Tab-separated table of N, CA, C and O in Angstrom:
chain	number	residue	atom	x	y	z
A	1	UNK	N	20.994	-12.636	-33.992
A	1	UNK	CA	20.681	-13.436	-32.816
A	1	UNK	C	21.158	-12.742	-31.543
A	1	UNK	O	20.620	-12.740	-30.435
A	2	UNK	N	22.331	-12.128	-31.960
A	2	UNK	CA	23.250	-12.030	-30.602
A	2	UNK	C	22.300	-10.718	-30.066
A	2	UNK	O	22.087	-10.752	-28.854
A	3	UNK	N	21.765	-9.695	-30.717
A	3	UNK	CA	21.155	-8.113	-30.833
A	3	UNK	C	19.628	-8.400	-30.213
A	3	UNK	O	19.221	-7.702	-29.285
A	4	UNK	N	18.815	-9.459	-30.777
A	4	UNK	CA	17.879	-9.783	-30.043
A	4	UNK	C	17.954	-9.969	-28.669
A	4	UNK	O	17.386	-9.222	-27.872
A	5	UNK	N	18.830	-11.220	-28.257
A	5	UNK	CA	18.724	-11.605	-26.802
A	5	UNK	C	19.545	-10.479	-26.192
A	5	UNK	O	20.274	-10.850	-25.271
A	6	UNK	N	19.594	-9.027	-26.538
A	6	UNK	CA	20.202	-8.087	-25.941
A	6	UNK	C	19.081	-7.387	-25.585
A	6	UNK	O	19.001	-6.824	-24.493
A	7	UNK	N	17.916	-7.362	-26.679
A	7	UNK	CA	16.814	-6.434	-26.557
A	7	UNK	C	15.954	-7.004	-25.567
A	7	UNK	O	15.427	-6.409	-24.626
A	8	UNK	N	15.844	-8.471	-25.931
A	8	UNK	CA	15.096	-9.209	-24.819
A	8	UNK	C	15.532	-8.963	-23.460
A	8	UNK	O	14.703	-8.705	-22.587
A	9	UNK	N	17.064	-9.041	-23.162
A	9	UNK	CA	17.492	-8.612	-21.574
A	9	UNK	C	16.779	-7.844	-21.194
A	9	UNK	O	16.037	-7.917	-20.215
A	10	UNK	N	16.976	-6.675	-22.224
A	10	UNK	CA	16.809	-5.618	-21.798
A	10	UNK	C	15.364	-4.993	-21.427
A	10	UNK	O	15.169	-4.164	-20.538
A	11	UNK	N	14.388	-5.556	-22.287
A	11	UNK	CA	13.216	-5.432	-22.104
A	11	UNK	C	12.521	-5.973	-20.595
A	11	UNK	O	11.861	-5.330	-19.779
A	12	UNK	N	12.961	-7.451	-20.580
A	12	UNK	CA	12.946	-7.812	-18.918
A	12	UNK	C	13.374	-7.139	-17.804
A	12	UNK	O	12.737	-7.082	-16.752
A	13	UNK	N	14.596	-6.551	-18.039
A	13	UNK	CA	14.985	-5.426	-16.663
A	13	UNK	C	13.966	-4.297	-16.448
A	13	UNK	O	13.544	-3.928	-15.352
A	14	UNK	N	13.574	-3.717	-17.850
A	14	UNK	CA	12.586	-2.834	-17.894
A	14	UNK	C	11.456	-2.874	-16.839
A	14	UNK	O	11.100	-2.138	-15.919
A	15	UNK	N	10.958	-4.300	-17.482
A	15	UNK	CA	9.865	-4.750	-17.282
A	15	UNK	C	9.908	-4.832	-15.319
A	15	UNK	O	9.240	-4.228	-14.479
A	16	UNK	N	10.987	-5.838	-15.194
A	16	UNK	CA	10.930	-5.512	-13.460
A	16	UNK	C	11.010	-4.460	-12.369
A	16	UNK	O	10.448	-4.469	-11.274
A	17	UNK	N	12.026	-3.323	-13.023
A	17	UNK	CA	11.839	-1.994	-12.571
A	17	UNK	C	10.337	-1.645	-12.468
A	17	UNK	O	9.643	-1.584	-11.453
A	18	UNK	N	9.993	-1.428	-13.776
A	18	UNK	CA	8.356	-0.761	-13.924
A	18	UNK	C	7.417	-1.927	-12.470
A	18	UNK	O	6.807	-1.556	-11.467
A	19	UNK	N	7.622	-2.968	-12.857
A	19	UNK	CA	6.977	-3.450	-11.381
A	19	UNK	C	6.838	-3.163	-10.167
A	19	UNK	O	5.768	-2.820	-9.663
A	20	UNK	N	8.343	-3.320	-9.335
A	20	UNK	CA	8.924	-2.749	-8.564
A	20	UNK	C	8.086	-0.793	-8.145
A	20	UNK	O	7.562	-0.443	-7.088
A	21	UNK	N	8.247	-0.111	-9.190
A	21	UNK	CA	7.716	1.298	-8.823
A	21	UNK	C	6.555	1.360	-8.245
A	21	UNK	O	6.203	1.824	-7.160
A	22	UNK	N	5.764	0.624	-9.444
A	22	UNK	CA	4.267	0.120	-8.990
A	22	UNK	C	3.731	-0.059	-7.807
A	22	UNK	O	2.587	0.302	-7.531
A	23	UNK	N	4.841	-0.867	-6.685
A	23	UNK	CA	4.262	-1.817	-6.133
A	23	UNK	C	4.241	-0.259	-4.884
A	23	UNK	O	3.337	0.118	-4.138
A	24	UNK	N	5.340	0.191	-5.067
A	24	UNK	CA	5.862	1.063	-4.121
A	24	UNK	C	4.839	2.467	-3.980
A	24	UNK	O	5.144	3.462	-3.323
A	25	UNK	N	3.707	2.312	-4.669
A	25	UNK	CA	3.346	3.696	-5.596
A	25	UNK	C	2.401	3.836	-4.552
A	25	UNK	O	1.677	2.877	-4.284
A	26	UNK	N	2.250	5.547	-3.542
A	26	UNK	CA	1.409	5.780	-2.460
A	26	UNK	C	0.182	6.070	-2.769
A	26	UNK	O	-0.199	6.452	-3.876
A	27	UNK	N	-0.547	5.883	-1.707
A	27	UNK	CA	-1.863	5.862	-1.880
A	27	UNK	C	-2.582	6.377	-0.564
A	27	UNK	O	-2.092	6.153	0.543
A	28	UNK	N	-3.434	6.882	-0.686
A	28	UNK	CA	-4.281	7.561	0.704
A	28	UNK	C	-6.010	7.117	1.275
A	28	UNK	O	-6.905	6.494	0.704
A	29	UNK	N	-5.966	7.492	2.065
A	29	UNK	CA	-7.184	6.739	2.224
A	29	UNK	C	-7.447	7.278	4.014
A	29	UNK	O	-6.691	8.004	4.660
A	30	UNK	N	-9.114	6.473	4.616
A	30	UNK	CA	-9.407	6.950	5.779
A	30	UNK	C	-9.319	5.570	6.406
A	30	UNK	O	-10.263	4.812	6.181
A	31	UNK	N	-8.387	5.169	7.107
A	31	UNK	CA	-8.787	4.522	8.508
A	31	UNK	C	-10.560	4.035	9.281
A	31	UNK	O	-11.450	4.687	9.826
A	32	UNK	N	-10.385	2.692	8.962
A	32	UNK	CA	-11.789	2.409	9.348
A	32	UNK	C	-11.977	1.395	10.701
A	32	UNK	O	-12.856	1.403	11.562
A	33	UNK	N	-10.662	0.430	10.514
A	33	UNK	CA	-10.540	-0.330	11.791
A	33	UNK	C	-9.265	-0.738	11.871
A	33	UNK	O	-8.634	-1.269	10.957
A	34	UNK	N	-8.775	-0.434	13.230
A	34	UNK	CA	-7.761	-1.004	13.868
A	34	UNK	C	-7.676	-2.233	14.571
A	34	UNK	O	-8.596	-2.142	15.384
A	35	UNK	N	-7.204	-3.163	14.717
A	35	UNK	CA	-7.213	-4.371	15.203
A	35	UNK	C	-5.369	-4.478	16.066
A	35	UNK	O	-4.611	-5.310	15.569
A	36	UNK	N	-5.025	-3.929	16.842
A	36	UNK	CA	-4.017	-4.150	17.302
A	36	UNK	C	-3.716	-5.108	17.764
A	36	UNK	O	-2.550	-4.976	18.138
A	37	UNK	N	-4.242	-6.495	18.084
A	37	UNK	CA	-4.222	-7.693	18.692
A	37	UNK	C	-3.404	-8.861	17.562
A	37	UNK	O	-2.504	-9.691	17.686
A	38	UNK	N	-4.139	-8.461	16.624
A	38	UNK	CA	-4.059	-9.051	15.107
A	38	UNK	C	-2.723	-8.296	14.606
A	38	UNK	O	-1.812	-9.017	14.200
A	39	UNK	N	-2.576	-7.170	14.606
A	39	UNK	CA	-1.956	-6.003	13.857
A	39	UNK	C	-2.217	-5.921	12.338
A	39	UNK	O	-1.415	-5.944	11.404
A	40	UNK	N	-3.796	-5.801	12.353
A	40	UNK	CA	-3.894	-5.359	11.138
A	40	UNK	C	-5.150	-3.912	11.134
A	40	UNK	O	-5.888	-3.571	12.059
A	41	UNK	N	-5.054	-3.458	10.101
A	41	UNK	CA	-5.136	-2.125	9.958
A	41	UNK	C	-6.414	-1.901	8.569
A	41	UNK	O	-5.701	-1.458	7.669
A	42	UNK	N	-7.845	-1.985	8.000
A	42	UNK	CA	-8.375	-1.583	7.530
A	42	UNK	C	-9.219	0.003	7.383
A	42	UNK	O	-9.988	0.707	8.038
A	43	UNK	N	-8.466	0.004	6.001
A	43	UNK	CA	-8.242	1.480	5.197
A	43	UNK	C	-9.225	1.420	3.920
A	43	UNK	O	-9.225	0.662	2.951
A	44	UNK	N	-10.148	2.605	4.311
A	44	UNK	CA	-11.193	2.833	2.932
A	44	UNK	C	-10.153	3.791	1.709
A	44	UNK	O	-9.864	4.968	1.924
A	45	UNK	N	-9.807	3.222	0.761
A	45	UNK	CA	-8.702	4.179	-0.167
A	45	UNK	C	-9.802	5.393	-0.831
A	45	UNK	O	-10.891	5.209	-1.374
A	46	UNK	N	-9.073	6.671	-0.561
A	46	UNK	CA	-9.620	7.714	-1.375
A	46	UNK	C	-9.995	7.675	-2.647
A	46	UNK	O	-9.027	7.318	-3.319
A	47	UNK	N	-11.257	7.937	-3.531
A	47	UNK	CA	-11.466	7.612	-4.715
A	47	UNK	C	-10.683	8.960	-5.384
A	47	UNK	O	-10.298	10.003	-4.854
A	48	UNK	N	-10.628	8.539	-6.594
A	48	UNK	CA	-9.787	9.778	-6.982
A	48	UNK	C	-11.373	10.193	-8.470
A	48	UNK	O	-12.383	9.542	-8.737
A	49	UNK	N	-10.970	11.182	-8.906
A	49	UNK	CA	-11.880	11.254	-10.240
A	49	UNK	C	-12.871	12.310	-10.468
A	49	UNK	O	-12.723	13.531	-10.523
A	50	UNK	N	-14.229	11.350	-10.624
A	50	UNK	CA	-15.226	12.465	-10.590
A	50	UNK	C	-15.667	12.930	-9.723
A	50	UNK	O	-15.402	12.244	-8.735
A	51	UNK	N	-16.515	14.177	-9.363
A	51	UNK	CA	-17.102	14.568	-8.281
A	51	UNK	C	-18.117	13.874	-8.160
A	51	UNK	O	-18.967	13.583	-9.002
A	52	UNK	N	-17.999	13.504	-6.713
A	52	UNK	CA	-19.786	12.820	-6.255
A	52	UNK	C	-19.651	11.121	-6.625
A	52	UNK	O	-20.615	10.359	-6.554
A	53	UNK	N	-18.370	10.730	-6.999
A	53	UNK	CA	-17.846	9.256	-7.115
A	53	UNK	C	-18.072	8.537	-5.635
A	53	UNK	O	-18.007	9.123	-4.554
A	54	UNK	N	-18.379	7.002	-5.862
A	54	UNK	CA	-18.631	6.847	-4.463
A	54	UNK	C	-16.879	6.144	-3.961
A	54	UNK	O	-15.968	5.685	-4.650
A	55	UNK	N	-17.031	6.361	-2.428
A	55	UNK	CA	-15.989	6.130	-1.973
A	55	UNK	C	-15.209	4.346	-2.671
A	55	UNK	O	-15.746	3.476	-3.356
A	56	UNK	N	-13.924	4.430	-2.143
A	56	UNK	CA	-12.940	3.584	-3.113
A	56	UNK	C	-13.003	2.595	-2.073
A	56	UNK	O	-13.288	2.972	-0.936
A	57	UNK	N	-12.705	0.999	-2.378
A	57	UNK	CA	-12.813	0.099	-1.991
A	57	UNK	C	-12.125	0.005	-0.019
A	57	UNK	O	-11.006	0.301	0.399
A	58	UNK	N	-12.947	-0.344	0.500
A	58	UNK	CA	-11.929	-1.016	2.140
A	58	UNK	C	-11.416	-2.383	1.518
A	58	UNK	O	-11.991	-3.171	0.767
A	59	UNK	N	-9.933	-2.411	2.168
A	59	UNK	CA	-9.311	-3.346	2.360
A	59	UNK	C	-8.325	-3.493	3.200
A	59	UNK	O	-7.444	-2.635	3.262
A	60	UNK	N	-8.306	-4.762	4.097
A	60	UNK	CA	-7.355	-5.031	4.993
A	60	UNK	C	-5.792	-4.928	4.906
A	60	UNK	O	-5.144	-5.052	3.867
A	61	UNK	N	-5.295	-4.688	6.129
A	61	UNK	CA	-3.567	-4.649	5.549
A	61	UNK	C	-2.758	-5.143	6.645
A	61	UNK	O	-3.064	-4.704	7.754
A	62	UNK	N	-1.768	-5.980	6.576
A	62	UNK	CA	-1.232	-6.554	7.598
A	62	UNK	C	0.069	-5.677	8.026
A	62	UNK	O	0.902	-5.469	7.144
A	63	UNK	N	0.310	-5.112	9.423
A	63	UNK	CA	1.237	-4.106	9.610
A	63	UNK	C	2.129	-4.768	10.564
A	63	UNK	O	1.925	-5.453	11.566
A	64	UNK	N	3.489	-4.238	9.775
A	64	UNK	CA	4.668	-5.046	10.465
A	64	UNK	C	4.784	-5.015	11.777
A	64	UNK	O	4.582	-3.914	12.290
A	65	UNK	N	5.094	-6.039	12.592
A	65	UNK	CA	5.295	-5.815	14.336
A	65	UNK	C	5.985	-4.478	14.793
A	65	UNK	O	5.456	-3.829	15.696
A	66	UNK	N	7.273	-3.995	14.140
A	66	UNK	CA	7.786	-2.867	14.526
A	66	UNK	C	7.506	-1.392	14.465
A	66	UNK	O	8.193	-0.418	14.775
A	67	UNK	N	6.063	-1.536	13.881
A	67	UNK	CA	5.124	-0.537	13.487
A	67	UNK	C	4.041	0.387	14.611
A	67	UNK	O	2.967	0.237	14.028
A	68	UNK	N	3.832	0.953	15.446
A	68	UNK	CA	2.984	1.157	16.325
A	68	UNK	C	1.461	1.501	15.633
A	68	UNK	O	1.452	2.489	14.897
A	69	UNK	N	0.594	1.007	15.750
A	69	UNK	CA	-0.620	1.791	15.714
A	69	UNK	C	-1.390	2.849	16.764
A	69	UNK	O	-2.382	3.480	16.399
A	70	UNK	N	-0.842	2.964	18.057
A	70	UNK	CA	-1.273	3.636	18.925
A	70	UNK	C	-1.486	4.844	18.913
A	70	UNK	O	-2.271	5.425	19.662
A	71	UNK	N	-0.742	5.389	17.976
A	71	UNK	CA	-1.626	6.901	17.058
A	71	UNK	C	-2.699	7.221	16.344
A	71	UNK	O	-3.428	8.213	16.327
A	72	UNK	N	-2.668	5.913	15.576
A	72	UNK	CA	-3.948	6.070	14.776
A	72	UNK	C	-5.549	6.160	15.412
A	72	UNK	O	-5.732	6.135	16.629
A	73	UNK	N	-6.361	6.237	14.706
A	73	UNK	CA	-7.565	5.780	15.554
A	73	UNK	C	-8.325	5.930	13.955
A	73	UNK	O	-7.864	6.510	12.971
A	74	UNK	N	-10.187	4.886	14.145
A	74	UNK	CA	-10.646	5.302	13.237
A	74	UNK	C	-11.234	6.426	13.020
A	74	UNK	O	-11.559	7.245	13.879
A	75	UNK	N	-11.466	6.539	11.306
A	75	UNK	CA	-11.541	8.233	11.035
A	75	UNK	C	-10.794	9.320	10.132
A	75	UNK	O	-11.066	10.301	9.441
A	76	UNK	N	-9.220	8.247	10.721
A	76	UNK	CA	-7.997	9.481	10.699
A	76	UNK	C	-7.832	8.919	9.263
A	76	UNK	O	-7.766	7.816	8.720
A	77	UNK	N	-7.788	10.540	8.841
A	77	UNK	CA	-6.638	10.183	7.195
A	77	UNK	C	-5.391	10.126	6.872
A	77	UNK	O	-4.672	11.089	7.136
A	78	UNK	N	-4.825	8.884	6.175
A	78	UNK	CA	-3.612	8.251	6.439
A	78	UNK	C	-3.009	8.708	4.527
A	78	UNK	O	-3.637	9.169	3.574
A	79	UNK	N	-1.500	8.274	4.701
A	79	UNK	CA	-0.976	8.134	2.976
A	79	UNK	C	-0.061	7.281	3.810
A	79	UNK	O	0.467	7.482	4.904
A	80	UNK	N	-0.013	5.766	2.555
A	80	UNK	CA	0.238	4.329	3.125
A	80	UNK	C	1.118	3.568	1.691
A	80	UNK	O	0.844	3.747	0.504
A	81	UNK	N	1.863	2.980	2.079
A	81	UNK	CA	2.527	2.212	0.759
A	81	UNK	C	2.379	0.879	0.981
A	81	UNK	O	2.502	0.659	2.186
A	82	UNK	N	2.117	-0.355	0.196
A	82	UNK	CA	2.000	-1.664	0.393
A	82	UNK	C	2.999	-2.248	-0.496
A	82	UNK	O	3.486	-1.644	-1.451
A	83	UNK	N	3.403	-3.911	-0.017
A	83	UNK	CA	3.512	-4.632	-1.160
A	83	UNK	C	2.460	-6.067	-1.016
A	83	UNK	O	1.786	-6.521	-0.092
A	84	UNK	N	2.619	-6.324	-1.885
A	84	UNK	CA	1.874	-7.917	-1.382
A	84	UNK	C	3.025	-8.929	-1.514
A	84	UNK	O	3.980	-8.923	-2.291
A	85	UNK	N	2.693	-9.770	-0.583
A	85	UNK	CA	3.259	-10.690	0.274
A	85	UNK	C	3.052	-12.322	-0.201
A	85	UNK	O	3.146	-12.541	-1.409
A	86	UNK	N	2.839	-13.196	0.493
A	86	UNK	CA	2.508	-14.247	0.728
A	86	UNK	C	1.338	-14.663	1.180
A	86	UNK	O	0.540	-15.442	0.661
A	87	UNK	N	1.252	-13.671	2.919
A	87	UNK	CA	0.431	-13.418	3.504
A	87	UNK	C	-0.746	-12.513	2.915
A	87	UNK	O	-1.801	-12.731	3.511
A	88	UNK	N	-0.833	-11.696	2.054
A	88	UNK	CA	-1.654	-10.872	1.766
A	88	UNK	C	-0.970	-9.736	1.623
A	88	UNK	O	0.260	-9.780	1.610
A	89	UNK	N	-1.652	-8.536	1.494
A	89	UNK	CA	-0.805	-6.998	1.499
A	89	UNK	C	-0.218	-6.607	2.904
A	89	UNK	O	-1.072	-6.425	3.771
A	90	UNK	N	0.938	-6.465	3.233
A	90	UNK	CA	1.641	-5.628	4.211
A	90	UNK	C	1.633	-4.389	3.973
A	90	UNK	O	1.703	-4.072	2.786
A	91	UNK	N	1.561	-3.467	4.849
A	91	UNK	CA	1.710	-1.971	5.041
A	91	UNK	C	3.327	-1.511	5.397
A	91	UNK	O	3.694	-1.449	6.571
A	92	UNK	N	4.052	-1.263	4.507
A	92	UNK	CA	5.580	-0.778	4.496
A	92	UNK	C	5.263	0.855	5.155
A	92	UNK	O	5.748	1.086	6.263
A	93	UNK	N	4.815	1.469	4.773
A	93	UNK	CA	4.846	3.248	5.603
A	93	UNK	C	3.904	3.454	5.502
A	93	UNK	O	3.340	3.149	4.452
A	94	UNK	N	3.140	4.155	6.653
A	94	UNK	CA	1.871	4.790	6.891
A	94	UNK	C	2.443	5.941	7.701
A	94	UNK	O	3.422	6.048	8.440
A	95	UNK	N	1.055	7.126	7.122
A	95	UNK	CA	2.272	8.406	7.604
A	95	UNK	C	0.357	9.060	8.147
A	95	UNK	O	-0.580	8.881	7.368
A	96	UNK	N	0.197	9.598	9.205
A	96	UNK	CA	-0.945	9.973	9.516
A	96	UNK	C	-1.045	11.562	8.895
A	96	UNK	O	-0.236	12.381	9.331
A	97	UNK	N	-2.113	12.017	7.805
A	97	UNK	CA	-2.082	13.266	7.557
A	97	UNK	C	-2.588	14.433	8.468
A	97	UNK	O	-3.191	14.187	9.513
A	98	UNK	N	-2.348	15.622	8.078
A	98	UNK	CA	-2.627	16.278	9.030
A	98	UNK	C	-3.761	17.367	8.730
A	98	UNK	O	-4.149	18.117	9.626
């Protein structure tokens, strides 16, 4: 009994780490619209795979107030980390590539 609910702990900590990485895990993509009024930020994500694949889904992202967008513009290719929220997905780091 006692060896089980050890494995079980243990499997749960596992389990939340592996989440946690996930959530954190970067991703790249092109900049399609800026909304600075709103402060949100829609990003077409790079498809990854085969050649001649069509481009990877747009989706919106809500970017923290302390965040500037005044660099960006659409076009530009970005690598961006999210989590989801309450609100929807927030944008934790966006780094403009070069």
């Amino acid at each position: 009994m006692r060896a089980a609910k050890i494995v079980m702990t243990s499997l749960a900590a596992a389990s939340l780490i592996t989440t946690a990485a996930l959530a954190q895990q970067s991703m790249s993509g092109m900049v399609t619209k800026i909304d600075r009024l709103s402060g949100t930020i829609s990003i077409q994500q790079t498809q990854t795979g085969t050649v001649g694949a069509a481009g990877g889904a747009m989706q919106e992202y809500k970017v923290p107030k302390g965040q500037s967008l005044e660099e960006l513009h659409a076009g530009d290719k970005v690598t961006f980390t999210t989590t989801d929220g309450d609100g929807g997905k927030t944008i934790n780091k966006l780094d403009k590539q070069k």
